[in-house]
Structures are given as structure tokens and as C-alpha cells.
Short mmCIF file of C-alpha atoms (C1' of nucleotides) in Angstrom, two decimals:
data_model
loop_
_atom_site.label_atom_id
_atom_site.label_comp_id
_atom_site.label_asym_id
_atom_site.label_seq_id
_atom_site.Cartn_x
_atom_site.Cartn_y
_atom_site.Cartn_z
CA MET P 162 41.32 97.28 -60.37
CA ALA P 163 40.52 97.14 -56.70
CA GLU P 164 41.83 93.60 -56.35
CA HIS P 165 44.76 93.11 -58.68
CA SER P 166 46.07 90.53 -56.25
CA ARG P 167 45.41 87.66 -58.65
CA ALA P 168 48.84 86.16 -59.21
CA ARG P 169 50.14 84.77 -62.47
CA SER P 170 47.40 82.76 -64.08
CA THR P 171 44.79 82.00 -61.44
CA THR P 172 41.85 84.39 -61.41
CA LYS P 173 41.18 84.67 -57.69
CA ARG P 174 40.24 81.07 -57.31
CA ALA P 175 37.51 80.36 -54.79
CA PRO P 176 38.99 78.77 -51.69
CA ILE P 177 38.56 75.07 -51.26
CA THR P 178 36.95 73.66 -48.15
CA ARG P 179 35.99 70.25 -46.85
CA GLU P 180 32.63 70.77 -48.55
CA THR P 181 34.02 71.70 -51.96
CA VAL P 182 36.42 68.78 -51.72
CA LEU P 183 33.55 66.38 -51.07
CA ALA P 184 31.42 67.94 -53.81
CA ALA P 185 34.23 67.59 -56.33
CA ALA P 186 34.86 64.03 -55.21
CA LEU P 187 31.19 63.23 -55.73
CA GLU P 188 31.29 64.68 -59.23
CA LEU P 189 34.46 62.83 -60.07
CA ALA P 190 33.19 59.48 -58.79
CA ASP P 191 29.90 59.92 -60.66
CA ALA P 192 31.68 60.86 -63.86
CA GLU P 193 34.53 58.38 -63.92
CA GLY P 194 33.89 55.76 -61.25
CA ALA P 195 35.42 54.92 -57.94
CA THR P 196 38.81 53.85 -59.28
CA ALA P 197 39.26 57.24 -60.94
CA LEU P 198 38.84 58.96 -57.60
CA THR P 199 42.49 59.65 -56.81
CA MET P 200 43.92 62.52 -54.84
CA ARG P 201 45.68 63.89 -57.92
CA LYS P 202 42.66 63.85 -60.18
CA LEU P 203 40.57 65.32 -57.41
CA ALA P 204 43.12 68.08 -56.99
CA ASP P 205 43.04 68.76 -60.74
CA ARG P 206 39.31 69.20 -60.56
CA LEU P 207 39.75 71.64 -57.70
CA GLY P 208 42.46 73.57 -59.54
CA VAL P 209 44.97 72.73 -56.88
CA GLU P 210 47.89 70.43 -56.14
CA ALA P 211 47.19 67.05 -54.58
CA MET P 212 48.78 67.79 -51.24
CA SER P 213 46.71 70.91 -50.72
CA ILE P 214 43.68 68.74 -50.14
CA TYR P 215 45.28 67.42 -47.00
CA TYR P 216 44.90 70.79 -45.38
CA HIS P 217 41.15 70.32 -45.37
CA VAL P 218 40.87 66.59 -44.91
CA PRO P 219 43.02 64.18 -42.88
CA ASN P 220 43.30 61.48 -45.55
CA LYS P 221 41.51 59.80 -48.41
CA GLU P 222 39.51 57.53 -46.15
CA ALA P 223 37.83 60.58 -44.66
CA ILE P 224 36.78 61.66 -48.13
CA LEU P 225 35.22 58.27 -48.83
CA THR P 226 33.42 58.34 -45.50
CA GLY P 227 32.16 61.83 -46.26
CA LEU P 228 30.96 60.69 -49.67
CA VAL P 229 28.90 57.89 -48.21
CA ASP P 230 27.23 60.39 -45.91
CA LEU P 231 26.54 62.70 -48.84
CA VAL P 232 24.83 59.84 -50.59
CA PHE P 233 22.72 59.07 -47.55
CA ALA P 234 21.71 62.71 -47.43
CA GLU P 235 20.13 62.29 -50.86
CA ILE P 236 17.77 59.56 -49.70
CA GLU P 237 14.23 60.65 -48.91
CA LEU P 238 13.53 60.46 -45.22
CA PRO P 239 10.46 58.41 -44.34
CA THR P 240 7.58 60.23 -42.69
CA ALA P 241 5.08 58.41 -40.54
CA GLU P 242 2.23 60.44 -41.95
CA HIS P 243 0.55 57.89 -44.19
CA GLY P 244 1.54 54.83 -42.23
CA TRP P 245 4.75 52.88 -41.99
CA ARG P 246 4.16 50.77 -45.10
CA PRO P 247 4.04 53.43 -47.82
CA ALA P 248 6.73 55.35 -45.96
CA MET P 249 9.03 52.36 -46.07
CA ARG P 250 8.14 51.56 -49.63
CA ASP P 251 9.00 55.08 -50.78
CA ARG P 252 12.18 55.10 -48.79
CA ALA P 253 13.27 51.79 -50.26
CA VAL P 254 12.63 52.99 -53.79
CA SER P 255 14.45 56.24 -53.06
CA THR P 256 17.40 54.40 -51.57
CA ARG P 257 17.75 52.20 -54.62
CA THR P 258 17.44 55.19 -56.95
CA VAL P 259 20.20 57.04 -55.12
CA LEU P 260 22.50 54.02 -54.96
CA VAL P 261 22.05 53.39 -58.66
CA ARG P 262 22.68 57.05 -59.44
CA HIS P 263 25.97 56.76 -57.54
CA ARG P 264 27.05 53.30 -58.61
CA TRP P 265 30.32 53.50 -56.72
CA ALA P 266 28.61 54.05 -53.36
CA ILE P 267 27.57 50.50 -52.58
CA GLY P 268 31.17 49.37 -52.85
CA LEU P 269 32.20 51.97 -50.30
CA MET P 270 29.71 50.79 -47.73
CA ASP P 271 31.45 47.67 -46.62
CA SER P 272 34.60 48.41 -44.67
CA ARG P 273 33.22 51.81 -43.63
CA ARG P 274 32.60 51.84 -39.93
CA ASP P 275 31.78 55.38 -38.88
CA PRO P 276 28.37 56.67 -39.90
CA GLY P 277 28.01 60.39 -40.67
CA LEU P 278 25.31 62.72 -39.49
CA ALA P 279 23.04 62.22 -42.51
CA THR P 280 23.36 58.48 -42.05
CA LEU P 281 22.39 58.67 -38.40
CA ARG P 282 19.52 61.00 -39.25
CA HIS P 283 18.33 58.53 -41.87
CA HIS P 284 18.51 55.56 -39.52
CA ASP P 285 16.73 57.47 -36.81
CA ALA P 286 13.89 58.40 -39.13
CA VAL P 287 13.51 54.81 -40.30
CA ILE P 288 13.32 53.44 -36.79
CA GLY P 289 10.94 56.25 -35.89
CA ALA P 290 8.60 55.38 -38.73
CA PHE P 291 8.48 51.74 -37.66
CA ARG P 292 7.89 52.70 -34.04
CA ALA P 293 5.12 55.09 -35.00
CA GLY P 294 3.57 52.29 -37.01
CA GLY P 295 3.29 50.17 -33.91
CA PHE P 296 6.43 48.03 -34.04
CA SER P 297 8.17 47.26 -30.78
CA ILE P 298 11.83 48.09 -30.42
CA ALA P 299 12.79 44.53 -31.30
CA GLY P 300 10.24 44.44 -34.10
CA ALA P 301 11.59 47.64 -35.57
CA ALA P 302 15.09 46.23 -35.39
CA HIS P 303 14.01 43.10 -37.24
CA ALA P 304 12.13 45.07 -39.86
CA PHE P 305 14.95 47.55 -40.34
CA SER P 306 17.52 44.82 -40.76
CA ALA P 307 15.46 42.77 -43.19
CA LEU P 308 14.44 45.68 -45.35
CA ASP P 309 17.85 47.31 -45.59
CA SER P 310 19.55 44.01 -46.22
CA TYR P 311 17.22 43.46 -49.14
CA ILE P 312 17.74 46.94 -50.56
CA TYR P 313 21.53 46.88 -50.40
CA GLY P 314 21.72 43.34 -51.65
CA PHE P 315 19.46 44.05 -54.57
CA VAL P 316 21.52 47.01 -55.66
CA LEU P 317 24.68 44.99 -55.22
CA GLN P 318 23.33 42.35 -57.58
CA GLU P 319 21.81 44.84 -59.98
CA LEU P 320 25.08 46.67 -60.42
CA SER P 321 27.13 43.55 -61.01
CA LEU P 322 24.91 42.16 -63.70
CA PRO P 323 26.93 41.37 -66.81
CA PHE P 324 25.02 43.89 -68.90
CA GLU P 325 23.52 47.31 -68.79
CA SER P 326 21.11 47.57 -71.66
CA SER P 327 18.74 44.85 -72.76
CA GLU P 328 20.76 44.47 -75.97
CA GLU P 329 23.79 43.56 -73.93
CA LEU P 330 21.67 41.20 -71.88
CA THR P 331 20.57 39.38 -74.99
CA GLU P 332 24.13 39.13 -76.18
CA VAL P 333 25.54 37.82 -72.93
CA ALA P 334 22.73 35.42 -72.19
CA GLU P 335 22.86 33.96 -75.67
CA GLY P 336 26.56 33.47 -75.21
CA ILE P 337 26.03 31.58 -71.97
CA VAL P 338 23.26 29.48 -73.41
CA THR P 339 25.01 28.46 -76.59
CA GLU P 340 28.52 27.86 -75.33
CA MET P 341 27.42 25.77 -72.39
CA PRO P 342 28.24 22.08 -72.55
CA THR P 343 24.90 20.81 -73.69
CA GLY P 344 22.53 20.58 -70.80
CA GLU P 345 25.03 21.22 -68.07
CA PHE P 346 22.97 24.03 -66.59
CA PRO P 347 19.44 23.18 -67.67
CA HIS P 348 17.59 25.43 -65.24
CA LEU P 349 19.81 28.39 -65.93
CA THR P 350 19.29 27.84 -69.63
CA GLU P 351 15.56 27.52 -69.18
CA MET P 352 15.42 30.76 -67.24
CA ALA P 353 17.54 32.59 -69.74
CA VAL P 354 15.59 31.42 -72.75
CA GLY P 355 12.14 31.38 -71.22
CA HIS P 356 12.36 34.45 -69.07
CA ALA P 357 15.32 36.82 -69.14
CA LEU P 358 15.58 36.82 -72.92
CA LEU P 359 11.92 37.59 -73.44
CA PRO P 360 11.31 41.02 -74.96
CA GLY P 361 10.80 43.74 -72.38
CA TYR P 362 12.48 41.91 -69.56
CA SER P 363 14.38 44.06 -67.09
CA TYR P 364 15.90 42.89 -63.86
CA ALA P 365 15.05 46.24 -62.28
CA ASN P 366 11.39 45.16 -62.19
CA GLU P 367 12.28 42.53 -59.63
CA PHE P 368 13.00 45.19 -57.04
CA GLU P 369 9.45 46.09 -56.16
CA ILE P 370 8.29 42.48 -56.31
CA GLY P 371 10.75 41.46 -53.61
CA LEU P 372 10.11 44.65 -51.71
CA ASP P 373 6.38 43.98 -51.48
CA LEU P 374 7.17 40.43 -50.46
CA ILE P 375 8.99 41.70 -47.40
CA LEU P 376 6.47 44.43 -46.63
CA ASP P 377 3.67 41.85 -46.72
CA SER P 378 5.49 39.68 -44.24
CA LEU P 379 6.19 42.62 -41.96
CA GLU P 380 2.52 43.54 -41.97
CA GLN P 381 1.63 40.02 -40.95
CA ARG P 382 4.23 39.95 -38.21
CA LEU P 383 3.20 43.28 -36.70
CA PRO P 384 0.36 41.94 -34.53
CA LEU P 385 2.49 39.05 -33.30
CA PRO P 386 4.19 39.06 -29.90
CA GLY P 387 7.77 40.26 -30.14
CA TRP P 388 6.97 42.43 -33.16
CA GLY P 389 4.23 44.85 -32.22
CA GLU P 390 4.08 47.04 -29.18
CA LYS P 391 2.68 45.11 -26.26
CA ALA P 392 0.47 47.99 -25.28
CA ILE P 393 -0.34 51.01 -27.39
CA SER P 394 0.39 53.95 -25.11
CA ARG P 395 -2.76 55.83 -24.10
CA MET U 27 71.97 12.37 -54.60
CA ALA U 28 69.97 11.37 -57.58
CA GLU U 29 68.63 14.89 -58.21
CA HIS U 30 71.34 17.39 -57.43
CA SER U 31 69.67 19.78 -59.83
CA ARG U 32 68.48 22.04 -57.04
CA ALA U 33 70.18 25.35 -57.72
CA ARG U 34 71.57 27.62 -55.05
CA SER U 35 68.94 27.86 -52.32
CA THR U 36 65.65 26.58 -53.67
CA THR U 37 64.91 22.96 -52.90
CA LYS U 38 63.17 21.84 -56.07
CA ARG U 39 60.19 24.08 -55.61
CA ALA U 40 56.87 22.69 -56.72
CA PRO U 41 55.73 24.39 -59.91
CA ILE U 42 53.08 27.03 -59.63
CA THR U 43 49.87 26.80 -61.62
CA ARG U 44 46.68 28.78 -61.92
CA GLU U 45 45.30 26.65 -59.12
CA THR U 46 48.17 27.17 -56.71
CA VAL U 47 48.06 30.88 -57.47
CA LEU U 48 44.37 31.03 -56.58
CA ALA U 49 44.87 28.90 -53.47
CA ALA U 50 47.65 31.18 -52.27
CA ALA U 51 45.57 34.25 -53.04
CA LEU U 52 42.71 32.82 -51.00
CA GLU U 53 45.03 32.18 -48.05
CA LEU U 54 46.51 35.64 -48.31
CA ALA U 55 43.15 37.40 -48.50
CA ASP U 56 41.82 35.38 -45.56
CA ALA U 57 44.90 36.09 -43.50
CA GLU U 58 45.48 39.75 -44.24
CA GLY U 59 42.44 41.12 -46.03
CA ALA U 60 41.72 42.24 -49.54
CA THR U 61 44.02 45.25 -49.54
CA ALA U 62 46.99 43.02 -48.68
CA LEU U 63 46.37 40.94 -51.77
CA THR U 64 49.03 42.42 -54.03
CA MET U 65 50.93 40.70 -56.77
CA ARG U 66 54.21 41.07 -54.89
CA LYS U 67 52.95 39.64 -51.62
CA LEU U 68 51.23 36.86 -53.50
CA ALA U 69 54.49 36.09 -55.27
CA ASP U 70 56.33 36.01 -51.94
CA ARG U 71 53.86 33.46 -50.66
CA LEU U 72 54.47 31.37 -53.77
CA GLY U 73 58.25 31.66 -53.44
CA VAL U 74 58.46 33.43 -56.76
CA GLU U 75 58.87 36.88 -58.28
CA ALA U 76 55.76 38.96 -58.96
CA MET U 77 55.99 38.84 -62.73
CA SER U 78 56.16 35.06 -62.79
CA ILE U 79 52.52 34.93 -61.80
CA TYR U 80 51.61 36.51 -65.12
CA TYR U 81 52.69 33.37 -66.90
CA HIS U 82 49.75 31.53 -65.34
CA VAL U 83 47.19 34.30 -65.13
CA PRO U 84 46.51 37.23 -67.49
CA ASN U 85 46.16 39.91 -64.81
CA LYS U 86 45.08 40.60 -61.26
CA GLU U 87 41.42 40.93 -62.22
CA ALA U 88 41.43 37.30 -63.32
CA ILE U 89 42.70 36.30 -59.89
CA LEU U 90 39.90 38.19 -58.18
CA THR U 91 37.34 36.62 -60.49
CA GLY U 92 38.80 33.21 -59.78
CA LEU U 93 38.64 33.88 -56.06
CA VAL U 94 34.96 34.71 -56.19
CA ASP U 95 34.32 31.44 -57.94
CA LEU U 96 36.35 29.57 -55.32
CA VAL U 97 34.16 31.11 -52.65
CA PHE U 98 31.00 30.08 -54.48
CA ALA U 99 32.35 26.57 -54.69
CA GLU U 100 32.36 26.44 -50.88
CA ILE U 101 28.64 27.10 -50.62
CA GLU U 102 26.43 24.07 -50.06
CA LEU U 103 24.36 23.30 -53.10
CA PRO U 104 20.63 23.03 -52.41
CA THR U 105 18.98 19.70 -53.01
CA ALA U 106 15.30 19.41 -53.72
CA GLU U 107 15.03 16.30 -51.57
CA HIS U 108 13.24 17.67 -48.52
CA GLY U 109 11.38 20.44 -50.28
CA TRP U 110 12.44 23.84 -51.48
CA ARG U 111 12.04 25.61 -48.16
CA PRO U 112 14.56 23.77 -46.01
CA ALA U 113 16.84 23.53 -49.03
CA MET U 114 16.79 27.30 -49.44
CA ARG U 115 17.12 27.90 -45.74
CA ASP U 116 20.22 25.72 -45.52
CA ARG U 117 21.70 27.28 -48.60
CA ALA U 118 21.14 30.78 -47.25
CA VAL U 119 22.80 29.93 -43.96
CA SER U 120 25.68 28.27 -45.79
CA THR U 121 26.10 31.28 -48.06
CA ARG U 122 26.28 33.66 -45.15
CA THR U 123 28.74 31.40 -43.32
CA VAL U 124 31.02 31.27 -46.32
CA LEU U 125 30.85 35.01 -46.98
CA VAL U 126 31.64 35.76 -43.35
CA ARG U 127 34.51 33.29 -43.41
CA HIS U 128 35.93 35.19 -46.40
CA ARG U 129 35.10 38.73 -45.36
CA TRP U 130 36.78 40.22 -48.43
CA ALA U 131 34.56 38.33 -50.86
CA ILE U 132 31.43 40.47 -50.67
CA GLY U 133 33.44 43.52 -51.71
CA LEU U 134 34.66 41.68 -54.78
CA MET U 135 31.20 40.82 -55.97
CA ASP U 136 30.16 44.19 -57.25
CA SER U 137 32.06 45.15 -60.38
CA ARG U 138 32.64 41.48 -61.21
CA ARG U 139 30.77 40.61 -64.33
CA ASP U 140 31.82 37.13 -65.47
CA PRO U 141 30.56 34.26 -63.34
CA GLY U 142 32.77 31.19 -63.00
CA LEU U 143 31.74 27.57 -63.31
CA ALA U 144 31.05 27.06 -59.62
CA THR U 145 28.92 30.19 -59.64
CA LEU U 146 26.88 28.97 -62.59
CA ARG U 147 26.53 25.56 -60.98
CA HIS U 148 25.29 27.20 -57.81
CA HIS U 149 22.76 29.36 -59.59
CA ASP U 150 21.53 26.42 -61.60
CA ALA U 151 20.99 24.35 -58.50
CA VAL U 152 19.08 27.15 -56.79
CA ILE U 153 16.75 27.66 -59.71
CA GLY U 154 16.36 23.91 -59.97
CA ALA U 155 15.30 23.62 -56.34
CA PHE U 156 12.68 26.32 -56.77
CA ARG U 157 11.38 24.73 -59.94
CA ALA U 158 11.19 21.33 -58.30
CA GLY U 159 9.25 22.95 -55.48
CA GLY U 160 6.61 24.07 -57.90
CA PHE U 161 7.63 27.62 -58.73
CA SER U 162 7.11 28.83 -62.26
CA ILE U 163 10.05 30.24 -64.17
CA ALA U 164 9.02 33.78 -63.27
CA GLY U 165 8.26 32.74 -59.70
CA ALA U 166 11.67 31.14 -59.36
CA ALA U 167 13.26 34.30 -60.71
CA HIS U 168 11.40 36.43 -58.17
CA ALA U 169 12.27 34.09 -55.32
CA PHE U 170 15.90 33.82 -56.35
CA SER U 171 16.29 37.55 -56.61
CA ALA U 172 14.61 38.33 -53.32
CA LEU U 173 16.45 35.70 -51.35
CA ASP U 174 19.90 36.40 -52.71
CA SER U 175 19.45 40.13 -52.36
CA TYR U 176 18.63 39.60 -48.71
CA ILE U 177 21.59 37.31 -48.10
CA TYR U 178 24.19 39.54 -49.76
CA GLY U 179 22.75 42.66 -48.22
CA PHE U 180 22.72 41.17 -44.77
CA VAL U 181 26.35 40.14 -45.00
CA LEU U 182 27.24 43.55 -46.40
CA GLN U 183 25.70 45.22 -43.36
CA GLU U 184 27.00 42.66 -40.91
CA LEU U 185 30.57 43.14 -42.06
CA SER U 186 30.46 46.91 -41.93
CA LEU U 187 29.14 47.13 -38.42
CA PRO U 188 31.33 49.36 -36.29
CA PHE U 189 32.27 46.53 -33.97
CA GLU U 190 33.18 42.92 -33.94
CA SER U 191 32.78 41.72 -30.38
CA SER U 192 29.92 42.64 -28.09
CA GLU U 193 32.38 44.58 -25.93
CA GLU U 194 33.20 46.78 -28.89
CA LEU U 195 29.51 47.17 -29.58
CA THR U 196 28.91 48.39 -26.06
CA GLU U 197 31.76 50.83 -26.36
CA VAL U 198 30.71 52.26 -29.71
CA ALA U 199 27.00 52.43 -28.95
CA GLU U 200 27.64 54.15 -25.64
CA GLY U 201 29.80 56.65 -27.44
CA ILE U 202 27.03 57.41 -29.91
CA VAL U 203 24.42 57.67 -27.23
CA THR U 204 26.36 59.92 -24.89
CA GLU U 205 27.99 62.30 -27.34
CA MET U 206 24.80 62.93 -29.31
CA PRO U 207 23.31 66.38 -29.00
CA THR U 208 20.65 65.64 -26.46
CA GLY U 209 17.68 64.03 -28.08
CA GLU U 210 18.75 64.57 -31.67
CA PHE U 211 18.32 60.91 -32.55
CA PRO U 212 15.78 59.69 -30.03
CA HIS U 213 14.79 56.47 -31.82
CA LEU U 214 18.36 55.49 -32.47
CA THR U 215 19.16 56.14 -28.84
CA GLU U 216 16.16 54.17 -27.71
CA MET U 217 17.15 51.22 -29.85
CA ALA U 218 20.74 51.33 -28.68
CA VAL U 219 19.87 51.55 -25.01
CA GLY U 220 16.78 49.36 -25.02
CA HIS U 221 17.87 46.71 -27.48
CA ALA U 222 21.39 46.57 -28.92
CA LEU U 223 23.09 47.23 -25.60
CA LEU U 224 21.14 44.56 -23.75
CA PRO U 225 23.32 41.66 -22.61
CA GLY U 226 23.49 38.82 -25.09
CA TYR U 227 22.50 40.88 -28.10
CA SER U 228 24.11 39.92 -31.37
CA TYR U 229 23.22 41.29 -34.77
CA ALA U 230 23.93 37.90 -36.31
CA ASN U 231 20.68 36.63 -34.79
CA GLU U 232 18.76 38.90 -37.11
CA PHE U 233 19.78 36.84 -40.10
CA GLU U 234 17.44 33.93 -39.60
CA ILE U 235 14.58 36.18 -38.52
CA GLY U 236 14.66 38.06 -41.80
CA LEU U 237 15.32 34.87 -43.71
CA ASP U 238 12.19 33.21 -42.34
CA LEU U 239 10.28 36.37 -43.10
CA ILE U 240 11.08 36.00 -46.77
CA LEU U 241 10.58 32.25 -46.85
CA ASP U 242 7.13 32.69 -45.29
CA SER U 243 6.16 35.15 -47.97
CA LEU U 244 7.45 32.90 -50.72
CA GLU U 245 5.41 30.02 -49.37
CA GLN U 246 2.31 32.20 -49.45
CA ARG U 247 3.03 33.39 -52.97
CA LEU U 248 3.63 29.92 -54.37
CA PRO U 249 -0.05 29.05 -55.04
CA LEU U 250 -0.67 32.44 -56.60
CA PRO U 251 -0.84 32.96 -60.39
CA GLY U 252 2.49 34.11 -61.74
CA TRP U 253 4.39 32.33 -58.98
CA GLY U 254 3.48 28.66 -59.08
CA GLU U 255 3.42 26.41 -62.10
CA LYS U 256 0.12 26.82 -63.92
CA ALA U 257 -0.24 23.08 -64.28
CA ILE U 258 1.79 20.49 -62.43
CA SER U 259 3.04 18.19 -65.16
CA ARG U 260 1.50 14.72 -65.02
"C1'" DA M 273 56.90 98.05 -42.56
"C1'" DA M 274 56.74 93.78 -39.75
"C1'" DG M 275 55.01 89.76 -38.14
"C1'" DG M 276 51.68 86.05 -37.93
"C1'" DT M 277 48.83 82.70 -39.75
"C1'" DA M 278 46.06 80.13 -42.97
"C1'" DA M 279 46.35 78.05 -47.46
"C1'" DT M 280 48.85 76.10 -50.95
"C1'" DC M 281 52.90 74.06 -53.28
"C1'" DT M 282 57.40 71.22 -53.97
"C1'" DT M 283 59.84 67.34 -53.44
"C1'" DA M 284 60.34 62.78 -52.27
"C1'" DC M 285 59.43 57.90 -50.77
"C1'" DG M 286 57.76 53.40 -50.86
"C1'" DG M 287 54.39 50.52 -52.94
"C1'" DC M 288 51.29 49.29 -56.69
"C1'" DG M 289 50.07 46.65 -61.50
"C1'" DT M 290 52.26 45.29 -65.40
"C1'" DA M 291 54.93 45.93 -70.31
"C1'" DA M 292 59.11 44.34 -72.42
"C1'" DG M 293 62.58 41.51 -72.81
"C1'" DG M 294 66.23 38.36 -70.80
"C1'" DT M 295 67.63 33.90 -68.61
"C1'" DC M 296 67.47 29.47 -66.91
"C1'" DT M 297 66.34 24.34 -67.36
"C1'" DA M 298 64.28 20.02 -68.78
"C1'" DT M 299 63.51 17.57 -72.88
"C1'" DG M 300 64.12 15.19 -76.99
"C1'" DA M 301 66.18 14.92 -81.73
"C1'" DG M 302 70.31 14.31 -84.30
"C1'" DC L 157 76.96 13.71 -76.36
"C1'" DT L 158 75.52 18.02 -78.39
"C1'" DC L 159 72.37 21.38 -78.99
"C1'" DA L 160 67.95 23.68 -80.43
"C1'" DT L 161 63.45 24.37 -78.47
"C1'" DA L 162 59.99 25.85 -75.55
"C1'" DG L 163 58.08 26.47 -71.04
"C1'" DA L 164 58.77 28.67 -66.54
"C1'" DC L 165 60.67 32.15 -64.22
"C1'" DC L 166 63.35 36.62 -63.46
"C1'" DT L 167 65.11 41.65 -64.11
"C1'" DT L 168 64.33 46.09 -65.06
"C1'" DA L 169 61.58 49.89 -65.75
"C1'" DC L 170 57.44 52.96 -66.20
"C1'" DG L 171 53.66 55.51 -64.70
"C1'" DC L 172 50.48 55.78 -61.11
"C1'" DC L 173 49.11 55.82 -56.23
"C1'" DG L 174 48.69 57.93 -51.05
"C1'" DT L 175 51.02 60.88 -48.18
"C1'" DA L 176 55.23 62.73 -44.88
"C1'" DA L 177 58.04 66.81 -44.42
"C1'" DG L 178 59.02 71.17 -45.13
"C1'" DA L 179 59.05 75.50 -48.03
"C1'" DT L 180 56.45 79.12 -49.90
"C1'" DT L 181 52.84 82.35 -50.80
"C1'" DA L 182 48.89 85.58 -49.72
"C1'" DC L 183 46.61 88.22 -46.71
"C1'" DC L 184 45.34 90.39 -42.15
"C1'" DT L 185 46.64 92.78 -38.03
"C1'" DT L 186 49.37 95.96 -35.69
#
DNA sequence: AAGGTAATCTTACGGCGTAAGGTCTATGAG
DNA sequence: CTCATAGACCTTACGCCGTAAGATTACCTT
């Protein structure tokens, strides 16, 4: 009984830190969604009272900011090894995977103004991969903006679709189609019936189609003035 | 004094309806942001008590859903008149303009699963313009997804930039550059110093660059199998 | 044993969305 | 003119939220 110091009921609880707070917040958000991420529930999960968290973190905003950086840390960094195109393709796929795994993250990204270290590291690696591939500074900026806009926007749409499984899709789409005033939205109806309701359809497949669309265009722009490096050094 | 019915202080207040509620909510969100949109503040603006709103609207969620549809109603519908490309370009620009005008709207789009009438009308018109331009159903779906992903994602990034004016940009970027551990993020630093900090830079300019990137690719895909209509009717 | 300090807890406040039920007021029937 | 009805609005209250202020505990140093 070297350490009988454990008081009443707690069995020498491990101390909480900024890191354990963020880890618990990540778990909680993954398990129950962003709206369930409250200081009191987070404290419960940490075996602590809500106000104790404030010793390690200035306020809830800081937790959300930290969470976004944790998410960025999960994204595969691009390497320039096999060329900018496969590097960017893999990164895009990885980004989407991570953002879908943490569905609450995309909603935290707007209104969050201070990037964390992992975020900066990620951005730096992306720009570096474009530069190594021969893009000029401006070209890399264009490419970065276009690609990331597409990725974030796709996830944003994907996560707000009115269904999750293809059974739900069928249900919802049939509802839209049948209860529409006849012929009011003919093209929407046509697409639902002749495309989205077909067996095996999944919106997720659209991701790589649009991704390759953008990558193709970037490849074509690269040799153009304003996009590629004027002179390859050495 | 034909109508002396006005009680105490109120001067025969106009009755509130679902429409006036939504209009007031739009004003409030525009003026003070999404977090300021509370039932009590909204009631104040309507000259009414908070609970009275619930006579016209089932809950706050319904207000948010209605707001998103109001925003969609502001977006220019594409017309197939001058071809799908300029139609889609104008629509994209209009969409971004509207979403920037109502900065809170993009944050409401995720987690909102039931499209309103204006939203459906918009989507129908977009698909219609692609179809009229010769895209197959699948091709129109690809094009729609890619383009809208880009638009929403761009606005999402644009609105979460850590600055609003170019003075703020200078300030923030200089902060990042100078306080970085020397050389930890060389490409980020290079882009800040050699691009984003140059006089006259504005991220907003990137929008049309990326937009044309996608439109170019779509134009190239159109004749390809799986994108264009197999046989033009008649 | 005493004191200091880091970590946690208690209490409280104002604001949130909204459930439940009460109160006006215009209208139209008798 | 009276009065029941029903629509529009209000009052009160509940449980939840983020967090300010200050008290309390646990442990280390001397």
C-alpha cells in the first residue's frame, strides 16, 4: 500500500492535460456529433467536473480549434516522390476519407481563423509538392485553391445528402419524384429516375471523377505562362 | 378615431406570418451573424414574445431550413440560351456572390437535409442547362457535382480566411512568416512573401481561375462517351 | 509541521430552445 | 346586443449551455 493516497472513490485518476482533453473531445464528437460536444459531457468523459477543463484550455473555442488541427494531422502528407499528380490525388482522397470519418469537422472549418501546426505543416507540404512538380508560386496558389475548394465542397455536399445508405436514397428520391407537382422539376426527376435510383449508384463515386477533372486541367495548365516555372533552376 | 382598438402601447402591429418570420431572421443573420439568430432576438425584431413565433413555425430548425431556401432563391437561375458554359459561369459567380452576401449560409448547408422549393428549382434549372448543352444524364451529374463542390468549397475557404481586408492579410501573414521557427514552413513562407503579400493580391481573384479550370475540363469531356448524349435527338 | 502551488471542485449567472397552459381579440351566430 | 369560438399571442418554467469567481484539495519542498 505504498500509495494509499487515492481519496474516496477515484482510483488515482490519470491527470488531464490539453492533449487528453482534445483526445476526449475527438472521441465524443465522433461518437455523438458536434452538438453533443459540450463542456459538461466532455468533463464526464474525463471523469472530472466541467470547470476543471478550463485549467488546461482557455475556452471551448480553443478546443474546437485544436480539434480541427487534430483532424488535419490525420491527413496523409503529399510527397513529391512520384510526381505532383499522384501525390495530390492521394492527398485529396485521404483528405476526404478523414473528413468523412470525422463528419463534424467540415462544419468547424468555417469561422475558424487560426490554423494549427498540423494545418500549417499540411499546407506547406501541399505547396511544396506543387512547386517540386514545376508550378510557379502563382500556379501553385491557383492549383492549391482549386483543388482544396473542390475537396471541401464535395465533402460538404456529401455529408448533407438526405440519405446515408442506398436504401434511404431510394426512399427519399421516390418521395421527391412522386409527390412533385407533375412535371414541375422534369430534369431533377429524370436524373433521379434515370441515374440516382439505378442499382449500385453511390454519390461517393463522383469524388474521383471530379478530382481527375481538375487534375487533368492542372496538367494542361502547367506548361502555360503564369502556371509553370519560367525557368527550371539548373 | 375609427379604430381605437390599439391597446396600451402597440399601434396595431402588422400580424406576423411564416414569411415575416423568415424575412426578419434573414435580416438578423445578415446584421449580426448566425450565432445572434436566437428565438428571443428574433422575437424582439418582430415586436413579439419568443414563444409567439412557434405559432407560425414548428421549431428553430425549420427557420434555418427556410433561410437556406431563401438564399437559394436569390441565386440567378441558369438559362440555356447562350450555351451551357456561360450559363454555368454566370450561375457560379452569382452563387458565390449570394453566399458571400449571406456569410452565415454556408455553415447552415451541412446538416440540412430537406431542400426547399427554390433549391429544387435551382437544381432543376442547372441540370436542365447541362442537358440542353448536350450532356448525358450521367455527364450532367458529374458536371453538377464537380462545379457545385468547387463553388461551395471556395466560399467555405474564402470565408474562413484569417483576414478580411488586405491590411489584415498583411498583418496576419507577416506574423506567420516572422514568428515561424526559421525555415520550418519554407513553401508557405515563400508563397506568403512572394505572392499573397504582394500589393493588390486578393484571394477572391482565385475564384474565376479555378472556375474556368473546371469549365475547360467539362468542355473537353463533353464529346467523350459517358459524358455527352450518345445520340443527339433529331 | 508548514507553506506553496498546481489541479480540481462548488456555486452561480445569464442566455438558450421550447413544453404547457393561459389570455386576449376579432368574428359571426343567435 | 350577447356570447361562444378560434386564432394569435403571452407567461411561466424547465433543463441545458458556456463560463466567472472563489474555495478546496493533493502533493512537493523545506
